[in-house]
XYZ file of C-alpha atoms in Angstrom:
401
model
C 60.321 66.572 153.647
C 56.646 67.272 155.185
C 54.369 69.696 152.480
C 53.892 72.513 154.106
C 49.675 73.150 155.312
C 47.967 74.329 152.944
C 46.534 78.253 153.549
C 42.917 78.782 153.142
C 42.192 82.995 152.985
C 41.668 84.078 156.544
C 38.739 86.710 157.476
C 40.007 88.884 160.676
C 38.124 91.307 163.104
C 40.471 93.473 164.534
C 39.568 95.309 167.753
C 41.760 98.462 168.046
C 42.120 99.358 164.639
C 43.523 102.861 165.029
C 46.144 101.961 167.767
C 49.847 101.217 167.328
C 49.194 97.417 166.865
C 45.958 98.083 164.906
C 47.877 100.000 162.182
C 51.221 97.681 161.898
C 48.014 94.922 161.443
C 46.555 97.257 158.402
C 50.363 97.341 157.021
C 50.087 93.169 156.615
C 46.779 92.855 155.622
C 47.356 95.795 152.777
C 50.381 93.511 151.852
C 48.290 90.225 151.985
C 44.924 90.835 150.987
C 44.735 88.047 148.639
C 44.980 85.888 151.487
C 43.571 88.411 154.327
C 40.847 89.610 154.439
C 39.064 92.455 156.901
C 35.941 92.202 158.009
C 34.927 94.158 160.991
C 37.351 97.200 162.850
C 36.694 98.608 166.164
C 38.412 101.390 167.910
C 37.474 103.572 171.345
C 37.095 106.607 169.646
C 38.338 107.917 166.504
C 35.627 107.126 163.928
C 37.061 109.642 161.266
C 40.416 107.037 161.075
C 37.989 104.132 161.244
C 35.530 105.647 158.383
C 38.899 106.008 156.015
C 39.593 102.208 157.394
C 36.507 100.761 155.931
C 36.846 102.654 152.617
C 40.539 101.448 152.197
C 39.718 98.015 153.252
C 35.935 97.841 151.969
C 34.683 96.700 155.609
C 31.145 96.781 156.648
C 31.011 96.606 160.066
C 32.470 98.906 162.399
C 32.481 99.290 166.352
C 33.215 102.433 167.976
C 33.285 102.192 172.079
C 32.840 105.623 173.462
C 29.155 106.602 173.354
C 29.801 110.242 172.813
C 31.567 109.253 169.577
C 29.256 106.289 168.387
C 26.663 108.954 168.397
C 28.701 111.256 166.572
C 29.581 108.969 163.789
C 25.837 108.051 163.640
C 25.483 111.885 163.411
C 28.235 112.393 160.868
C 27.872 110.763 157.920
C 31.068 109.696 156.764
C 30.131 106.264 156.778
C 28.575 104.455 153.335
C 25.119 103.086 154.020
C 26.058 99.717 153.793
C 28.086 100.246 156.956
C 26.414 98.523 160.443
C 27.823 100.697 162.968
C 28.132 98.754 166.799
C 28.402 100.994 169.498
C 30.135 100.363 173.352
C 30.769 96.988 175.126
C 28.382 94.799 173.507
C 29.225 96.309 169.711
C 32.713 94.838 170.641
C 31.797 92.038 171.429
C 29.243 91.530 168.715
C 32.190 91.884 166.374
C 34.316 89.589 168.453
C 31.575 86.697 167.674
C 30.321 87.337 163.992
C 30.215 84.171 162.172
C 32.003 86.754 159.443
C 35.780 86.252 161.014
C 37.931 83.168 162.197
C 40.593 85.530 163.624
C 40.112 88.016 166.135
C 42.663 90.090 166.708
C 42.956 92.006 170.356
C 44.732 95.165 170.122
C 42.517 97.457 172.890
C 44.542 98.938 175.570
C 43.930 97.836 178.611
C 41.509 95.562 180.222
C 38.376 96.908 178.148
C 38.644 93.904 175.694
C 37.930 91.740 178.326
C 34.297 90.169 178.038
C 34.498 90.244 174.147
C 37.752 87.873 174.213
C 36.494 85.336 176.075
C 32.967 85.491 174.426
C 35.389 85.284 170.937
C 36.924 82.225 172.922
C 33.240 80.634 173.598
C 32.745 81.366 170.066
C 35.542 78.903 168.701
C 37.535 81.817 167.276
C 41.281 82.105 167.063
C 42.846 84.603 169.342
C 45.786 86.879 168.157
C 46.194 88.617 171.439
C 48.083 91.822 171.512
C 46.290 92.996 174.961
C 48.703 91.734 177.569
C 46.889 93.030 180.380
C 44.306 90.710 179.894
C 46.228 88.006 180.773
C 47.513 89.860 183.861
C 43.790 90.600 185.298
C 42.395 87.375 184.194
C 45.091 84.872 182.826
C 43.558 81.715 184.662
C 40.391 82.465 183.259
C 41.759 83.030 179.975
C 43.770 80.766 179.550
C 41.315 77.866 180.885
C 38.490 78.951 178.410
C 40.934 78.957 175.619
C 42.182 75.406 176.356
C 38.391 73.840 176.315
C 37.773 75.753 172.908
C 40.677 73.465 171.628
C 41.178 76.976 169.291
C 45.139 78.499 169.129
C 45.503 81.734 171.372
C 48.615 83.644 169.373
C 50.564 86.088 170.890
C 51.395 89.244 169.361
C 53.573 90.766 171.702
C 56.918 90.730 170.285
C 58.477 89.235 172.790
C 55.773 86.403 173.236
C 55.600 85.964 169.570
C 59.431 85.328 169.573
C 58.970 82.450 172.406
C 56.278 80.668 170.789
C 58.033 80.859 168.055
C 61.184 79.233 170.037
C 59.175 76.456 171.917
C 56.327 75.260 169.352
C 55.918 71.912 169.305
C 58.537 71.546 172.647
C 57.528 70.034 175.931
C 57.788 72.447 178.727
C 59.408 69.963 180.689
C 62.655 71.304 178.161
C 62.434 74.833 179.516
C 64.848 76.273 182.059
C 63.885 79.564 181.789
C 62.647 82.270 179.110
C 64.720 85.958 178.922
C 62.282 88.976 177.810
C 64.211 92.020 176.306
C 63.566 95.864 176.894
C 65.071 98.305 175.071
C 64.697 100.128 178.436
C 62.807 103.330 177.399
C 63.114 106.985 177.014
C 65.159 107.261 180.082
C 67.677 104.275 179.598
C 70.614 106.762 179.677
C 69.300 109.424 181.798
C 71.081 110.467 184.514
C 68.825 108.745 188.179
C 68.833 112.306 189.406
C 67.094 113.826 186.242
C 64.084 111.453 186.305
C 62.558 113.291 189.065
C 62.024 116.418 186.289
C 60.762 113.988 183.350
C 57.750 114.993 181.489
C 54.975 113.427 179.696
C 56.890 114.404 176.185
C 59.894 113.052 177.323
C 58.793 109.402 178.227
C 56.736 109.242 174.697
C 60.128 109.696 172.827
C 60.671 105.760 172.781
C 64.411 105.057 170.824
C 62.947 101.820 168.672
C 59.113 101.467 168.373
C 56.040 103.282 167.461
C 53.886 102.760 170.089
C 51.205 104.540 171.823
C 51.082 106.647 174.691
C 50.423 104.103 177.453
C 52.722 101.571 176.208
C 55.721 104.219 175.562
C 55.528 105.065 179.870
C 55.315 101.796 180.902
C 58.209 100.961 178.481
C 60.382 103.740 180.193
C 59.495 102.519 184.020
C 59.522 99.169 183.168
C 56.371 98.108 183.721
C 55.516 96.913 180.410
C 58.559 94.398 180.592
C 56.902 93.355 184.519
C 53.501 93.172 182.805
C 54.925 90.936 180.094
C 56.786 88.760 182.511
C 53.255 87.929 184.288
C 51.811 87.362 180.774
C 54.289 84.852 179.684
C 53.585 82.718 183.299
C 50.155 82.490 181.813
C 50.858 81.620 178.010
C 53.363 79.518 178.638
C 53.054 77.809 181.634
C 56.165 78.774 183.484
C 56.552 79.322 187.239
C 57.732 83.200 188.457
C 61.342 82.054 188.929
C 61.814 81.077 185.048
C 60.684 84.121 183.744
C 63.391 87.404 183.821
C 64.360 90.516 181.823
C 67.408 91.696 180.724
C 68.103 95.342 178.572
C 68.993 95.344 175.381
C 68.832 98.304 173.944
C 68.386 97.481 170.064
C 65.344 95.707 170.466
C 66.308 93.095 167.594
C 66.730 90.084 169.663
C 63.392 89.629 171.128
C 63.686 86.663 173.752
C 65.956 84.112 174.758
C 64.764 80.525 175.919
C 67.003 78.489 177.797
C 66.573 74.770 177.681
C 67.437 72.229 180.294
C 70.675 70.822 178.903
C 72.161 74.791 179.063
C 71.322 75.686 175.219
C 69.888 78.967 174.414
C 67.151 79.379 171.445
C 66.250 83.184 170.432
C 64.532 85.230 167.366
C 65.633 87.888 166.258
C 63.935 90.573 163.555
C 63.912 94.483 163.229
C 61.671 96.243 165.391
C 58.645 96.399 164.031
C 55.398 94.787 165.044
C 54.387 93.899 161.438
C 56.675 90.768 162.297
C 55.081 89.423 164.978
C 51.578 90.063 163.551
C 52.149 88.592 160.716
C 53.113 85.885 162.123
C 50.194 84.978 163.677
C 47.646 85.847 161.457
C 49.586 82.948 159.030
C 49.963 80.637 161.809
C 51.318 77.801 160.761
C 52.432 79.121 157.615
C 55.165 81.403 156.594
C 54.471 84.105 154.689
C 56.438 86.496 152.304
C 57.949 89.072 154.166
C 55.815 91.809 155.440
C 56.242 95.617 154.430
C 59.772 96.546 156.727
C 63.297 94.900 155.168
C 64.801 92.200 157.194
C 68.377 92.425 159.292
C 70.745 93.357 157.225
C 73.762 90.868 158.279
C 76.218 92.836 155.527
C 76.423 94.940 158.135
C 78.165 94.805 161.651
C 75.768 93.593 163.654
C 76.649 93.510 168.092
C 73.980 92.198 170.371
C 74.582 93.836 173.559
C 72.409 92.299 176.859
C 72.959 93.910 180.568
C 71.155 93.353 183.686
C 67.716 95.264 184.706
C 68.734 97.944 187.642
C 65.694 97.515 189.815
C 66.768 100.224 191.949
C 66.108 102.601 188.684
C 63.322 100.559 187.716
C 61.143 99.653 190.652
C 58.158 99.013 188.476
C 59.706 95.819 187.166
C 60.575 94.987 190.711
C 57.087 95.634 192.103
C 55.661 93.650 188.784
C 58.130 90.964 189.990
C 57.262 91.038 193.279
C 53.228 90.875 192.196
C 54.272 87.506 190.273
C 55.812 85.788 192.925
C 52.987 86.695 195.113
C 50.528 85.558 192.719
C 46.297 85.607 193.360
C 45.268 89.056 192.877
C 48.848 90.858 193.137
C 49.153 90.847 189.587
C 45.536 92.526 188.623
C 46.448 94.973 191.324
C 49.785 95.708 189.666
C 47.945 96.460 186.373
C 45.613 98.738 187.550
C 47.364 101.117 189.385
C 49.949 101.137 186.690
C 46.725 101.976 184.435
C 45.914 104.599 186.815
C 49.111 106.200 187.390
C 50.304 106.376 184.252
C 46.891 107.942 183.223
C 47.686 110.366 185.750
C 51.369 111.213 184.542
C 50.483 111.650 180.799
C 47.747 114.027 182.489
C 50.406 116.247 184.275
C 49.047 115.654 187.670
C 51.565 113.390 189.009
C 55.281 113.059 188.465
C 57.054 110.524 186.875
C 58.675 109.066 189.933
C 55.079 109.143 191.618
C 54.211 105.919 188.986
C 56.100 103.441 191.453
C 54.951 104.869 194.600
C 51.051 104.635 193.342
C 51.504 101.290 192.803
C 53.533 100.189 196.129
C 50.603 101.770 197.973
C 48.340 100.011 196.481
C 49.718 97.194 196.461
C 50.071 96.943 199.771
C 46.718 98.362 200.557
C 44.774 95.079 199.076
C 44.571 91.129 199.836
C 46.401 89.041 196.849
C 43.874 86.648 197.521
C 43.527 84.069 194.323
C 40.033 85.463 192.578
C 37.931 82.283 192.375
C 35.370 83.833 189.799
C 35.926 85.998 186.815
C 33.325 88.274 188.521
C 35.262 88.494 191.808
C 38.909 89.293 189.785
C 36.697 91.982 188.140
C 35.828 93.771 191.382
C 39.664 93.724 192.682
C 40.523 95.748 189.604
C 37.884 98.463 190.549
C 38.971 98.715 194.003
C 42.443 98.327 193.191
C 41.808 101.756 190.642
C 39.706 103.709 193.569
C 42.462 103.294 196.014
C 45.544 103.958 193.296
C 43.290 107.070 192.179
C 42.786 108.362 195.898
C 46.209 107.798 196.194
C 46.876 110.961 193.680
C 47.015 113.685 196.219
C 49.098 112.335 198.938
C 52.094 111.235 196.184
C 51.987 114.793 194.890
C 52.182 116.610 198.549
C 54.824 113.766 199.287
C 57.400 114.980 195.840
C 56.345 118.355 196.449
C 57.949 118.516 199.889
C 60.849 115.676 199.930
């Protein structure tokens, strides 16, 4: 039998430290700290969580994106003296390039993380990616500056995690197709009829994960599973028509891969992303497990899979349909979801109004293939003006039908 590689302590920035993802991370790394260690924390906003953050974990540098509340942490004192505080776009991606860490791990909502990913990339880092819409906006840029830095780009996703996990080390060539799971939401047993009444509070209460706000909607439209479908075209180099979703409600098989000959590979594990995190901040080794308990197999276990209903989730159709078209369909996708679901958690659009935001827009812009990061850039902003002007007329239009 082969050793197995020998571990050498690992020094991680983590970018969204006071997320969902960013506090599953904090759960390994309090585990692991022999063999982890934190060295820089950024979040958007919330400086008191990130002050207690760098007490727990004795880190010294510390990015905070909004201006209003970098200057108010400046202002505040709760951080020790010793503490370099990094403000906005460039603090981020300061962090994402100090010679300190060899992991960076990408937990930012959104698209914000953008510039300091790839500048991590240019800096020879390894990637443990939890922000999947990066890949949507950008994948081919991504993905082709993280093959010339010859560094691993993880995937934290849980799904994602779970196929890497299935096809490391196995030619593509092998690969039929690969079969996301969602849990499908909030409103996987509501009534069609009711959704038209749903609420902000309603769509947070997910059934399986902790997760934020953003996350939680697009996990009850769907979206999330379309978004994640786009993101494993890019990771894994698969073509539109091998990647699908099917519901499974207990979220404890996370993907299946079908291989050429008919076979099916899968992993399975509780939900909880200290899995998949841990995972990759080990990568290639295997770790003790992390802070949740395993399945417990003493215990009838069913594994129940049923097709996607597009009809009750167009956003995975639209997300589908955005794939398939390819070019600039897929940025567009994102950011009217962004937009939308901004909106909904706002109260100033209903919940059916998600879908319809981002058919319009959609359909209101070229999917022409972005041949410059710069260029992909600007189709996101228009793609958010015309989703945001888009607000008015999808309120008067469920007000009156």
């Amino acid at each position: 039998m082969c050793s197995p590689p020998k571990f050498l302590k690992r020094r991680i920035a983590l970018l969204g430290a006071t997320g969902s993802i960013g506090e599953s991370a904090l759960r390994v790394l309090a585990v692991h700290q022999d063999q982890l260690e934190l060295v820089s924390i950024a979040a958007q906003y919330n400086h008191r969580r990130l002050a207690e953050i760098a007490r727990a974990f004795r880190v010294r540098h510390v990015g905070i994106f909004d201006n209003a509340a970098f200057n108010e942490a400046k202002a505040g004192g709760q951080f020790a003296p010793d503490i370099r505080l990094y403000g906005g776009l460039a603090g981020l991606t300061e962090l994402a390039t100090m010679p300190e860490a060899d992991v960076v791990l990408v937990a930012v909502a959104g698209t914000t993380a953008l510039k300091p990913t790839l500048a991590a990339i240019a800096a020879q880092k390894t990637i443990a990616l939890a922000s999947k819409e990066i890949l949507v906006l950008a994948g081919k840029f991504v993905m082709a500056a993280a093959r010339a830095s010859g560094k691993p780009l993880l995937p934290i996703d849980s799904e994602h995690n779970a196929i890497f996990q299935c096809l490391e080390r196995r030619p593509t060539a092998e690969v039929s197709r690969v079969v996301l799971t969602a849990s499908g939401g909030a409103f996987c047993n509501w009534p069609l009829k009711k959704l038209a009444q749903a609420k902000p509070a309603d769509a947070l209460k997910h059934p399986n994960w902790s997760m934020g706000p953003k996350i939680t909607v697009d996990s009850a439209t769907l979206a999330n599973k379309g978004l994640e479908l786009i993101e494993a075209q890019w990771l894994f180099g698969l073509r539109a028509e091998q990647c699908e979703a099917v519901l499974h409600a207990k979220s404890i098989v996370h993907c299946l891969v079908e291989l050429t000959d008919g076979s099916f590979l899968t992993q399975l594990c509780p939900p909880s992303m200290t899995f998949p995190i841990q995972h990759a901040l080990f990568h290639p080794v295997r770790a003790s497990r992390p802070t949740e308990a395993g399945l417990d197999l003493s215990r009838a276990l069913t594994l129940d899979f049923k097709p996607a209903d597009e009809t009750r989730f167009p956003c995975l159709r639209l997300a589908k349909q955005a794939m398939r078209t390819g070019g600039a369909a897929p940025a567009i996708f994102n950011a009217a979801n962004e937009i939308a679901v901004a909106a909904f958690l706002g109260g100033r659009i209903p919940f059916l109004a998600i879908s319809e935001i981002i058919a319009h827009t959609l359909g209101s812009l070229s999917s022409c293939d972005p041949t410059t990061l710069q260029e992909a850039l600007a189709i996101d902003t228009e793609a958010r003006r015309l989703a945001s002007q888009f607000f008015v007329w999808t309120t008067i239009y469920f007000i009156f039908w």
